[in-house]
Structures are given as structure tokens and as C-alpha cells.
Amino acid sequence: MAARVEIQNVTVMYPNGVRALDDVTLTVEPGEFVFLVGPTGHGKSTLLKLLNREEIPTRGRVLVSGWDVAALSPRRVAYLRRRVAMVFQDFRLLPNRTAWENITFALRVTGKSHRVALRRAPEALAQVGLLDKADDYPPELSAGEQQRLAIARAAAAQPELLIADEPTGSLDPHSSAQVLRLLADINADGTTVIVATHDPVIVNSLRRRVVALRKGRVVSDLREGGYPADLLEPAPSRTPRRAEAEGGEP
Ligand code: ADP
């Protein structure tokens, strides 16, 4: 079952006085795939953290599958976190466990039986093309393989909502495209997916809903959008080439 997400007039102020989100209202329907875009530091991670209750709103309300996230009891928070899977830029795998164990361990922690874990682990590894690496440890895998493993671990839990924070931030273009395809597959299987990124290439490669944040506010929301041109970050500054510096033809 896919989750519905409702963010209603949410402001998040951190204790240092930073207003990370400023009166954000956003609804994500069950089964949607949404890119959350905007420059670094403009509130994307904070918005995602509201959805598994790593942060709570200073003002406003966050509902996930109808639950008011800030009002949940500790037991319900644990349940919420079993239903909301996270994928991060830095993978967050267990380095001392094999690929197989990373999946079975995560499933056991979320209360699945040994039998279910043994059934789902090979399915999940096969889905991301890593069945032949089941006995490898994460440090033996490439960055792209590690992220595919992290996605397999998330998908094995059959979450209602999958949140990915800069999932391609450490990957080459080929691995990024693979990871994006896997996220789209998981979405097609019936999971709501929200991907925070400041990478226009991946956003433009998949014409999906694009919600843009700037200074903690939603500044655009496009149904089958590309990356908003006015939110592109300037390319890293380079030393002028000699020909340009000397006024010659570039
Ligand atoms: P993004 O994901 O778009 O890079 P973030 O949500 O991480 O943006 O950050 C939004 C703003 O909140 C930034 O100014 C950031 O420095 C600040 N911020 C993020 N987390 C914290 C925190 N735990 N304490 C204080 N300020 C924070």
C-alpha cells in the first residue's frame, strides 16, 4: 500500500534560529514519484526528515498515511519508521555484514520472521542485479553497487513510502541512471517515492513531478517537470583558460 503525504503550513526553525522550512504546504498522493529540488541548504533534507519524524514541525502538521507524525507515541514512531524506508547519499550500509546479511538483518530488525527474510533477500538482490555479490562486504562493492544494495534493503521491507536524500550524489552518470531506474521500478510496484536532489541531469532524465524549494519555501510544483532553470547552481568556478585570459579565441 502506498502512502499519502500531507504537509500542511509547516515551518521548521532549528534551535540556532535557522528557518529551514517556511510555511510549506504539499500533498503527495499514494503512488506518486516526486523530485524535491533546489540548491544545497534550501530545506530538502529537513522536509524529508519530517516524514520519518527525525524532525518535527515548529508550526503546522505532517500526515503520513493519515497519521499526524508529531503526535505519534514512541511505539507508533517505531512502526512509522518500518513503513518509511530511507536511502542516503552515503549508503549507510553495515560494513561488517555481507550484502545478504545487510538485507536480512534490516528485515529482522523491523520484525520480519527469519523465513520472510530468507525469501525476500534473494528477491531483493536479484531486483538490483547483485545476486552474485550476496557474500561480498560493502567495502568490496563499487559505489554504484553499494547504492543498489541500499535500495534493495529499502525495497525488501516493502515500504509505503521511500525517501531518498541525494541518492546519486556520490555516483558516476551510469550508476546514477541505474539507481534512478530502480527507484522508478519500486515506485511502479506501488510505493510512494520522494527523491531530494540538486542534480538536474537525473531530474531531467525522468519526466516526473518536480517540487522546487528555495529558502525553505515551495517556489514551483510541476506535474511532468524538468529542473527549474532559475534554481540551477552556478558551475564550480574554474581558472580561466590561458587563451581566454590572454584575450585569444577560446
Ligand atoms: P538541503 O537538504 O536543501 O541541503 P537542509 O534541510 O539540510 O537543506 O538545510 C536547510 C537549512 O537548515 C540550512 O541553512 C542548514 O544549514 C540548516 N540546518 C539543517 N540542519 C540543521 C540542524 N540540525 N541545526 C541547525 N541548522 C540546520
PDB file of C-alpha atoms and ligand atoms in Angstrom:
ATOM      1  CA  MET A   1       0.000   0.000   0.000  1.00  0.00           C
ATOM      2  CA  ALA A   2       1.413   3.367  -0.969  1.00  0.00           C
ATOM      3  CA  ALA A   3       1.471   6.241   1.492  1.00  0.00           C
ATOM      4  CA  ARG A   4      -0.179   9.632   1.120  1.00  0.00           C
ATOM      5  CA  VAL A   5       1.843  12.543   2.453  1.00  0.00           C
ATOM      6  CA  GLU A   6       0.324  15.816   3.578  1.00  0.00           C
ATOM      7  CA  ILE A   7       2.458  18.696   4.730  1.00  0.00           C
ATOM      8  CA  GLN A   8       0.246  21.499   5.975  1.00  0.00           C
ATOM      9  CA  ASN A   9       1.638  25.005   6.552  1.00  0.00           C
ATOM     10  CA  VAL A  10       4.844  23.630   8.025  1.00  0.00           C
ATOM     11  CA  THR A  11       7.602  25.819   9.393  1.00  0.00           C
ATOM     12  CA  VAL A  12      10.771  24.299  10.869  1.00  0.00           C
ATOM     13  CA  MET A  13      13.033  26.514  12.957  1.00  0.00           C
ATOM     14  CA  TYR A  14      16.241  24.953  14.230  1.00  0.00           C
ATOM     15  CA  PRO A  15      17.431  25.903  17.717  1.00  0.00           C
ATOM     16  CA  ASN A  16      20.143  28.108  16.151  1.00  0.00           C
ATOM     17  CA  GLY A  17      17.394  30.282  14.663  1.00  0.00           C
ATOM     18  CA  VAL A  18      17.653  28.974  11.072  1.00  0.00           C
ATOM     19  CA  ARG A  19      14.250  28.788   9.416  1.00  0.00           C
ATOM     20  CA  ALA A  20      14.801  25.669   7.284  1.00  0.00           C
ATOM     21  CA  LEU A  21      11.192  25.445   6.078  1.00  0.00           C
ATOM     22  CA  ASP A  22       8.841  28.385   5.870  1.00  0.00           C
ATOM     23  CA  ASP A  23       5.096  27.741   5.649  1.00  0.00           C
ATOM     24  CA  VAL A  24       5.352  24.734   3.305  1.00  0.00           C
ATOM     25  CA  THR A  25       2.176  23.065   2.088  1.00  0.00           C
ATOM     26  CA  LEU A  26       2.499  19.986  -0.121  1.00  0.00           C
ATOM     27  CA  THR A  27       0.416  16.885  -0.792  1.00  0.00           C
ATOM     28  CA  VAL A  28       1.875  13.759  -2.368  1.00  0.00           C
ATOM     29  CA  GLU A  29      -0.712  11.240  -3.495  1.00  0.00           C
ATOM     30  CA  PRO A  30      -0.315   7.490  -2.931  1.00  0.00           C
ATOM     31  CA  GLY A  31       1.915   6.027  -5.633  1.00  0.00           C
ATOM     32  CA  GLU A  32       3.378   9.329  -6.832  1.00  0.00           C
ATOM     33  CA  PHE A  33       7.060   9.827  -7.693  1.00  0.00           C
ATOM     34  CA  VAL A  34       8.262  13.290  -6.731  1.00  0.00           C
ATOM     35  CA  PHE A  35      11.589  15.025  -7.155  1.00  0.00           C
ATOM     36  CA  LEU A  36      12.299  17.588  -4.484  1.00  0.00           C
ATOM     37  CA  VAL A  37      14.823  20.001  -5.937  1.00  0.00           C
ATOM     38  CA  GLY A  38      16.623  23.183  -5.030  1.00  0.00           C
ATOM     39  CA  PRO A  39      20.091  24.353  -4.152  1.00  0.00           C
ATOM     40  CA  THR A  40      22.001  22.922  -1.187  1.00  0.00           C
ATOM     41  CA  GLY A  41      20.877  24.347   2.129  1.00  0.00           C
ATOM     42  CA  HIS A  42      17.360  25.289   0.999  1.00  0.00           C
ATOM     43  CA  GLY A  43      15.423  22.758   3.092  1.00  0.00           C
ATOM     44  CA  LYS A  44      15.189  19.477   1.138  1.00  0.00           C
ATOM     45  CA  SER A  45      16.684  17.216   3.836  1.00  0.00           C
ATOM     46  CA  THR A  46      14.658  18.914   6.527  1.00  0.00           C
ATOM     47  CA  LEU A  47      11.466  18.222   4.615  1.00  0.00           C
ATOM     48  CA  LEU A  48      12.378  14.531   4.213  1.00  0.00           C
ATOM     49  CA  LYS A  49      13.276  14.249   7.915  1.00  0.00           C
ATOM     50  CA  LEU A  50       9.751  15.339   8.800  1.00  0.00           C
ATOM     51  CA  LEU A  51       8.401  12.212   7.134  1.00  0.00           C
ATOM     52  CA  ASN A  52      10.118   9.698   9.417  1.00  0.00           C
ATOM     53  CA  ARG A  53       9.951  12.047  12.389  1.00  0.00           C
ATOM     54  CA  GLU A  54      13.642  12.791  12.603  1.00  0.00           C
ATOM     55  CA  GLU A  55      12.424  16.382  12.849  1.00  0.00           C
ATOM     56  CA  ILE A  56       9.066  17.741  13.924  1.00  0.00           C
ATOM     57  CA  PRO A  57       7.425  20.916  12.701  1.00  0.00           C
ATOM     58  CA  THR A  58       7.743  24.079  14.742  1.00  0.00           C
ATOM     59  CA  ARG A  59       4.384  25.051  13.232  1.00  0.00           C
ATOM     60  CA  GLY A  60       1.930  23.178  11.007  1.00  0.00           C
ATOM     61  CA  ARG A  61       1.170  19.472  10.585  1.00  0.00           C
ATOM     62  CA  VAL A  62       2.668  16.486   8.787  1.00  0.00           C
ATOM     63  CA  LEU A  63       0.455  13.498   7.975  1.00  0.00           C
ATOM     64  CA  VAL A  64       1.804  10.213   6.594  1.00  0.00           C
ATOM     65  CA  SER A  65      -0.946   7.767   5.643  1.00  0.00           C
ATOM     66  CA  GLY A  66      -3.265   9.863   7.779  1.00  0.00           C
ATOM     67  CA  TRP A  67      -1.084   9.773  10.894  1.00  0.00           C
ATOM     68  CA  ASP A  68      -0.136  13.057  12.492  1.00  0.00           C
ATOM     69  CA  VAL A  69       3.579  12.315  12.701  1.00  0.00           C
ATOM     70  CA  ALA A  70       4.412  14.760  15.509  1.00  0.00           C
ATOM     71  CA  ALA A  71       1.715  13.289  17.745  1.00  0.00           C
ATOM     72  CA  LEU A  72       2.765   9.629  17.497  1.00  0.00           C
ATOM     73  CA  SER A  73       3.608   7.592  20.584  1.00  0.00           C
ATOM     74  CA  PRO A  74       7.123   6.082  20.651  1.00  0.00           C
ATOM     75  CA  ARG A  75       5.655   2.700  19.685  1.00  0.00           C
ATOM     76  CA  ARG A  76       3.916   4.268  16.691  1.00  0.00           C
ATOM     77  CA  VAL A  77       7.111   6.094  15.696  1.00  0.00           C
ATOM     78  CA  ALA A  78       8.864   2.713  15.514  1.00  0.00           C
ATOM     79  CA  TYR A  79       6.013   1.435  13.336  1.00  0.00           C
ATOM     80  CA  LEU A  80       6.170   4.541  11.105  1.00  0.00           C
ATOM     81  CA  ARG A  81       9.893   4.000  10.548  1.00  0.00           C
ATOM     82  CA  ARG A  82       9.221   0.450   9.410  1.00  0.00           C
ATOM     83  CA  ARG A  83       6.821   1.805   6.785  1.00  0.00           C
ATOM     84  CA  VAL A  84       9.088   4.631   5.598  1.00  0.00           C
ATOM     85  CA  ALA A  85      12.365   3.481   4.022  1.00  0.00           C
ATOM     86  CA  MET A  86      15.319   5.818   3.593  1.00  0.00           C
ATOM     87  CA  VAL A  87      18.139   5.866   1.046  1.00  0.00           C
ATOM     88  CA  PHE A  88      21.066   8.243   1.588  1.00  0.00           C
ATOM     89  CA  GLN A  89      23.915   9.691  -0.446  1.00  0.00           C
ATOM     90  CA  ASP A  90      26.428   7.814   1.747  1.00  0.00           C
ATOM     91  CA  PHE A  91      24.543   4.450   1.563  1.00  0.00           C
ATOM     92  CA  ARG A  92      24.685   3.734   5.344  1.00  0.00           C
ATOM     93  CA  LEU A  93      25.297   0.005   4.927  1.00  0.00           C
ATOM     94  CA  LEU A  94      26.745  -2.208   7.653  1.00  0.00           C
ATOM     95  CA  PRO A  95      30.370  -2.646   6.538  1.00  0.00           C
ATOM     96  CA  ASN A  96      30.972  -5.810   8.564  1.00  0.00           C
ATOM     97  CA  ARG A  97      27.988  -7.664   7.167  1.00  0.00           C
ATOM     98  CA  THR A  98      27.687  -9.192   3.718  1.00  0.00           C
ATOM     99  CA  ALA A  99      25.264  -7.853   1.128  1.00  0.00           C
ATOM    100  CA  TRP A 100      22.926 -10.705   2.013  1.00  0.00           C
ATOM    101  CA  GLU A 101      23.178 -10.003   5.745  1.00  0.00           C
ATOM    102  CA  ASN A 102      22.617  -6.281   5.234  1.00  0.00           C
ATOM    103  CA  ILE A 103      19.179  -7.156   3.883  1.00  0.00           C
ATOM    104  CA  THR A 104      18.231  -9.993   6.245  1.00  0.00           C
ATOM    105  CA  PHE A 105      19.479  -8.048   9.279  1.00  0.00           C
ATOM    106  CA  ALA A 106      17.401  -4.989   8.335  1.00  0.00           C
ATOM    107  CA  LEU A 107      14.320  -7.148   7.818  1.00  0.00           C
ATOM    108  CA  ARG A 108      14.791  -8.908  11.163  1.00  0.00           C
ATOM    109  CA  VAL A 109      15.189  -5.550  12.932  1.00  0.00           C
ATOM    110  CA  THR A 110      11.835  -4.452  11.517  1.00  0.00           C
ATOM    111  CA  GLY A 111      10.178  -7.542  12.948  1.00  0.00           C
ATOM    112  CA  LYS A 112      10.076  -9.840   9.906  1.00  0.00           C
ATOM    113  CA  SER A 113      10.420 -13.562  10.534  1.00  0.00           C
ATOM    114  CA  HIS A 114      13.562 -15.463   9.624  1.00  0.00           C
ATOM    115  CA  ARG A 115      11.557 -17.268   6.942  1.00  0.00           C
ATOM    116  CA  VAL A 116      10.377 -13.998   5.344  1.00  0.00           C
ATOM    117  CA  ALA A 117      13.928 -12.591   5.467  1.00  0.00           C
ATOM    118  CA  LEU A 118      15.301 -15.683   3.711  1.00  0.00           C
ATOM    119  CA  ARG A 119      12.669 -15.397   0.995  1.00  0.00           C
ATOM    120  CA  ARG A 120      12.964 -11.650   0.399  1.00  0.00           C
ATOM    121  CA  ALA A 121      16.749 -11.279   0.461  1.00  0.00           C
ATOM    122  CA  PRO A 122      17.413 -13.141  -2.811  1.00  0.00           C
ATOM    123  CA  GLU A 123      14.444 -11.434  -4.487  1.00  0.00           C
ATOM    124  CA  ALA A 124      15.731  -8.018  -3.480  1.00  0.00           C
ATOM    125  CA  LEU A 125      19.319  -8.757  -4.516  1.00  0.00           C
ATOM    126  CA  ALA A 126      18.109 -10.099  -7.873  1.00  0.00           C
ATOM    127  CA  GLN A 127      15.974  -6.986  -8.415  1.00  0.00           C
ATOM    128  CA  VAL A 128      19.063  -4.769  -8.224  1.00  0.00           C
ATOM    129  CA  GLY A 129      21.335  -7.186 -10.111  1.00  0.00           C
ATOM    130  CA  LEU A 130      23.502  -8.145  -7.127  1.00  0.00           C
ATOM    131  CA  LEU A 131      22.629 -11.777  -6.517  1.00  0.00           C
ATOM    132  CA  ASP A 132      26.149 -12.822  -7.490  1.00  0.00           C
ATOM    133  CA  LYS A 133      27.558 -10.414  -4.875  1.00  0.00           C
ATOM    134  CA  ALA A 134      25.449 -11.731  -1.991  1.00  0.00           C
ATOM    135  CA  ASP A 135      28.517 -12.787   0.004  1.00  0.00           C
ATOM    136  CA  ASP A 136      30.542  -9.626  -0.635  1.00  0.00           C
ATOM    137  CA  TYR A 137      31.010  -6.975   2.051  1.00  0.00           C
ATOM    138  CA  PRO A 138      30.024  -3.375   1.192  1.00  0.00           C
ATOM    139  CA  PRO A 139      33.631  -2.094   1.085  1.00  0.00           C
ATOM    140  CA  GLU A 140      34.287  -4.653  -1.676  1.00  0.00           C
ATOM    141  CA  LEU A 141      31.493  -3.187  -3.808  1.00  0.00           C
ATOM    142  CA  SER A 142      31.661  -0.162  -6.121  1.00  0.00           C
ATOM    143  CA  ALA A 143      29.779   2.981  -5.090  1.00  0.00           C
ATOM    144  CA  GLY A 144      27.022   2.184  -7.580  1.00  0.00           C
ATOM    145  CA  GLU A 145      26.709  -1.376  -6.257  1.00  0.00           C
ATOM    146  CA  GLN A 146      26.588  -0.123  -2.679  1.00  0.00           C
ATOM    147  CA  GLN A 147      23.736   2.204  -3.525  1.00  0.00           C
ATOM    148  CA  ARG A 148      21.903  -0.577  -5.358  1.00  0.00           C
ATOM    149  CA  LEU A 149      22.323  -2.710  -2.231  1.00  0.00           C
ATOM    150  CA  ALA A 150      20.933   0.104  -0.081  1.00  0.00           C
ATOM    151  CA  ILE A 151      17.950   0.296  -2.429  1.00  0.00           C
ATOM    152  CA  ALA A 152      17.486  -3.491  -2.249  1.00  0.00           C
ATOM    153  CA  ARG A 153      17.486  -3.250   1.540  1.00  0.00           C
ATOM    154  CA  ALA A 154      14.879  -0.475   1.427  1.00  0.00           C
ATOM    155  CA  ALA A 155      12.689  -2.283  -1.110  1.00  0.00           C
ATOM    156  CA  ALA A 156      12.846  -5.621   0.737  1.00  0.00           C
ATOM    157  CA  ALA A 157      10.905  -4.034   3.578  1.00  0.00           C
ATOM    158  CA  GLN A 158       8.084  -3.278   1.090  1.00  0.00           C
ATOM    159  CA  PRO A 159       7.646   0.261   2.461  1.00  0.00           C
ATOM    160  CA  GLU A 160       4.655   2.520   1.863  1.00  0.00           C
ATOM    161  CA  LEU A 161       6.985   5.450   1.306  1.00  0.00           C
ATOM    162  CA  LEU A 162      10.576   5.536   0.104  1.00  0.00           C
ATOM    163  CA  ILE A 163      12.599   8.679   0.719  1.00  0.00           C
ATOM    164  CA  ALA A 164      15.942   9.154  -0.982  1.00  0.00           C
ATOM    165  CA  ASP A 165      18.236  12.052   0.000  1.00  0.00           C
ATOM    166  CA  GLU A 166      20.697  12.837  -2.820  1.00  0.00           C
ATOM    167  CA  PRO A 167      20.850   9.123  -3.775  1.00  0.00           C
ATOM    168  CA  THR A 168      23.086   9.780  -6.780  1.00  0.00           C
ATOM    169  CA  GLY A 169      25.312  12.370  -5.112  1.00  0.00           C
ATOM    170  CA  SER A 170      28.315  10.015  -4.911  1.00  0.00           C
ATOM    171  CA  LEU A 171      27.785   8.176  -8.197  1.00  0.00           C
ATOM    172  CA  ASP A 172      29.005   8.352 -11.790  1.00  0.00           C
ATOM    173  CA  PRO A 173      26.389   9.057 -14.504  1.00  0.00           C
ATOM    174  CA  HIS A 174      25.945   5.386 -15.462  1.00  0.00           C
ATOM    175  CA  SER A 175      25.364   4.273 -11.850  1.00  0.00           C
ATOM    176  CA  SER A 176      23.100   7.275 -11.279  1.00  0.00           C
ATOM    177  CA  ALA A 177      20.910   6.211 -14.187  1.00  0.00           C
ATOM    178  CA  GLN A 178      20.734   2.640 -12.825  1.00  0.00           C
ATOM    179  CA  VAL A 179      19.776   3.862  -9.367  1.00  0.00           C
ATOM    180  CA  LEU A 180      17.090   6.099 -10.787  1.00  0.00           C
ATOM    181  CA  ARG A 181      15.645   3.235 -12.810  1.00  0.00           C
ATOM    182  CA  LEU A 182      15.473   1.094  -9.661  1.00  0.00           C
ATOM    183  CA  LEU A 183      13.684   3.846  -7.770  1.00  0.00           C
ATOM    184  CA  ALA A 184      11.209   4.129 -10.641  1.00  0.00           C
ATOM    185  CA  ASP A 185      10.684   0.317 -10.532  1.00  0.00           C
ATOM    186  CA  ILE A 186       9.965   0.424  -6.801  1.00  0.00           C
ATOM    187  CA  ASN A 187       7.504   3.222  -7.448  1.00  0.00           C
ATOM    188  CA  ALA A 188       5.832   1.153 -10.192  1.00  0.00           C
ATOM    189  CA  ASP A 189       5.466  -1.686  -7.668  1.00  0.00           C
ATOM    190  CA  GLY A 190       3.255   0.591  -5.541  1.00  0.00           C
ATOM    191  CA  THR A 191       5.462   2.657  -3.237  1.00  0.00           C
ATOM    192  CA  THR A 192       5.272   6.436  -3.000  1.00  0.00           C
ATOM    193  CA  VAL A 193       8.778   7.760  -3.751  1.00  0.00           C
ATOM    194  CA  ILE A 194      10.264  11.170  -2.912  1.00  0.00           C
ATOM    195  CA  VAL A 195      13.787  11.929  -4.131  1.00  0.00           C
ATOM    196  CA  ALA A 196      15.654  15.030  -2.952  1.00  0.00           C
ATOM    197  CA  THR A 197      18.367  16.103  -5.355  1.00  0.00           C
ATOM    198  CA  HIS A 198      20.149  19.109  -6.735  1.00  0.00           C
ATOM    199  CA  ASP A 199      21.231  17.140  -9.819  1.00  0.00           C
ATOM    200  CA  PRO A 200      19.407  18.481 -12.903  1.00  0.00           C
ATOM    201  CA  VAL A 201      20.574  15.549 -15.041  1.00  0.00           C
ATOM    202  CA  ILE A 202      18.635  12.905 -13.120  1.00  0.00           C
ATOM    203  CA  VAL A 203      15.585  15.143 -12.781  1.00  0.00           C
ATOM    204  CA  ASN A 204      15.511  15.831 -16.490  1.00  0.00           C
ATOM    205  CA  SER A 205      16.006  12.154 -17.365  1.00  0.00           C
ATOM    206  CA  LEU A 206      12.648  11.176 -15.853  1.00  0.00           C
ATOM    207  CA  ARG A 207       9.674  13.408 -16.516  1.00  0.00           C
ATOM    208  CA  ARG A 208       8.015  13.291 -13.132  1.00  0.00           C
ATOM    209  CA  ARG A 209       6.526  15.763 -10.710  1.00  0.00           C
ATOM    210  CA  VAL A 210       9.135  18.303  -9.626  1.00  0.00           C
ATOM    211  CA  VAL A 211       8.674  20.373  -6.464  1.00  0.00           C
ATOM    212  CA  ALA A 212      11.236  23.134  -6.036  1.00  0.00           C
ATOM    213  CA  LEU A 213      12.299  24.611  -2.715  1.00  0.00           C
ATOM    214  CA  ARG A 214      14.045  27.913  -2.331  1.00  0.00           C
ATOM    215  CA  LYS A 215      14.929  29.359   1.055  1.00  0.00           C
ATOM    216  CA  GLY A 216      12.569  26.903   2.695  1.00  0.00           C
ATOM    217  CA  ARG A 217       9.557  27.737   0.537  1.00  0.00           C
ATOM    218  CA  VAL A 218       7.904  25.838  -2.306  1.00  0.00           C
ATOM    219  CA  VAL A 219       8.530  28.035  -5.339  1.00  0.00           C
ATOM    220  CA  SER A 220       7.241  25.719  -8.077  1.00  0.00           C
ATOM    221  CA  ASP A 221       5.414  22.423  -8.485  1.00  0.00           C
ATOM    222  CA  LEU A 222       5.345  20.988 -11.999  1.00  0.00           C
ATOM    223  CA  ARG A 223       3.467  17.827 -12.977  1.00  0.00           C
ATOM    224  CA  GLU A 224       5.918  16.459 -15.540  1.00  0.00           C
ATOM    225  CA  GLY A 225       8.609  18.968 -14.988  1.00  0.00           C
ATOM    226  CA  GLY A 226      12.273  19.315 -15.651  1.00  0.00           C
ATOM    227  CA  TYR A 227      14.735  21.002 -13.326  1.00  0.00           C
ATOM    228  CA  PRO A 228      13.754  24.687 -12.992  1.00  0.00           C
ATOM    229  CA  ALA A 229      16.437  26.669 -14.817  1.00  0.00           C
ATOM    230  CA  ASP A 230      16.375  29.532 -12.313  1.00  0.00           C
ATOM    231  CA  LEU A 231      17.365  27.160  -9.495  1.00  0.00           C
ATOM    232  CA  LEU A 232      20.459  25.754 -11.190  1.00  0.00           C
ATOM    233  CA  GLU A 233      23.520  26.245  -9.053  1.00  0.00           C
ATOM    234  CA  PRO A 234      26.433  28.044 -10.688  1.00  0.00           C
ATOM    235  CA  ALA A 235      29.057  25.649 -12.057  1.00  0.00           C
ATOM    236  CA  PRO A 236      32.149  25.451  -9.840  1.00  0.00           C
ATOM    237  CA  SER A 237      34.451  28.328 -10.711  1.00  0.00           C
ATOM    238  CA  ARG A 238      37.380  27.393 -12.901  1.00  0.00           C
ATOM    239  CA  THR A 239      40.611  29.138 -13.534  1.00  0.00           C
ATOM    240  CA  PRO A 240      40.241  30.956 -16.874  1.00  0.00           C
ATOM    241  CA  ARG A 241      41.973  29.128 -19.664  1.00  0.00           C
ATOM    242  CA  ARG A 242      45.152  30.715 -20.871  1.00  0.00           C
ATOM    243  CA  ALA A 243      43.702  31.656 -24.259  1.00  0.00           C
ATOM    244  CA  GLU A 244      40.746  33.406 -22.599  1.00  0.00           C
ATOM    245  CA  ALA A 245      42.984  35.060 -20.025  1.00  0.00           C
ATOM    246  CA  GLU A 246      45.145  36.425 -22.816  1.00  0.00           C
ATOM    247  CA  GLY A 247      42.132  37.576 -24.790  1.00  0.00           C
ATOM    248  CA  GLY A 248      42.575  34.998 -27.560  1.00  0.00           C
ATOM    249  CA  GLU A 249      39.955  32.710 -29.075  1.00  0.00           C
ATOM    250  CA  PRO A 250      38.625  30.203 -26.524  1.00  0.00           C
TER     251      PRO A 250
HETATM  252  P1  ADP B   1      19.220  20.848   1.830  1.00  0.00           P
HETATM  253  O1  ADP B   1      18.812  19.451   2.094  1.00  0.00           O
HETATM  254  O2  ADP B   1      18.423  21.536   0.753  1.00  0.00           O
HETATM  255  O3  ADP B   1      20.698  20.990   1.591  1.00  0.00           O
HETATM  256  P2  ADP B   1      18.773  21.300   4.682  1.00  0.00           P
HETATM  257  O4  ADP B   1      17.375  20.940   5.002  1.00  0.00           O
HETATM  258  O5  ADP B   1      19.839  20.334   5.050  1.00  0.00           O
HETATM  259  O6  ADP B   1      18.876  21.722   3.147  1.00  0.00           O
HETATM  260  O7  ADP B   1      19.131  22.668   5.421  1.00  0.00           O
HETATM  261  C1  ADP B   1      18.267  23.814   5.400  1.00  0.00           C
HETATM  262  C2  ADP B   1      18.869  24.876   6.318  1.00  0.00           C
HETATM  263  O8  ADP B   1      18.795  24.405   7.670  1.00  0.00           O
HETATM  264  C3  ADP B   1      20.327  25.174   6.074  1.00  0.00           C
HETATM  265  O9  ADP B   1      20.546  26.534   6.333  1.00  0.00           O
HETATM  266  C4  ADP B   1      21.040  24.317   7.083  1.00  0.00           C
HETATM  267  O10 ADP B   1      22.303  24.858   7.421  1.00  0.00           O
HETATM  268  C5  ADP B   1      20.095  24.355   8.254  1.00  0.00           C
HETATM  269  N1  ADP B   1      20.129  23.143   9.096  1.00  0.00           N
HETATM  270  C6  ADP B   1      19.947  21.870   8.676  1.00  0.00           C
HETATM  271  N2  ADP B   1      20.002  21.011   9.707  1.00  0.00           N
HETATM  272  C7  ADP B   1      20.230  21.774  10.813  1.00  0.00           C
HETATM  273  C8  ADP B   1      20.377  21.480  12.215  1.00  0.00           C
HETATM  274  N3  ADP B   1      20.290  20.230  12.676  1.00  0.00           N
HETATM  275  N4  ADP B   1      20.595  22.502  13.048  1.00  0.00           N
HETATM  276  C9  ADP B   1      20.667  23.763  12.592  1.00  0.00           C
HETATM  277  N5  ADP B   1      20.537  24.119  11.303  1.00  0.00           N
HETATM  278  C10 ADP B   1      20.305  23.134  10.422  1.00  0.00           C
END
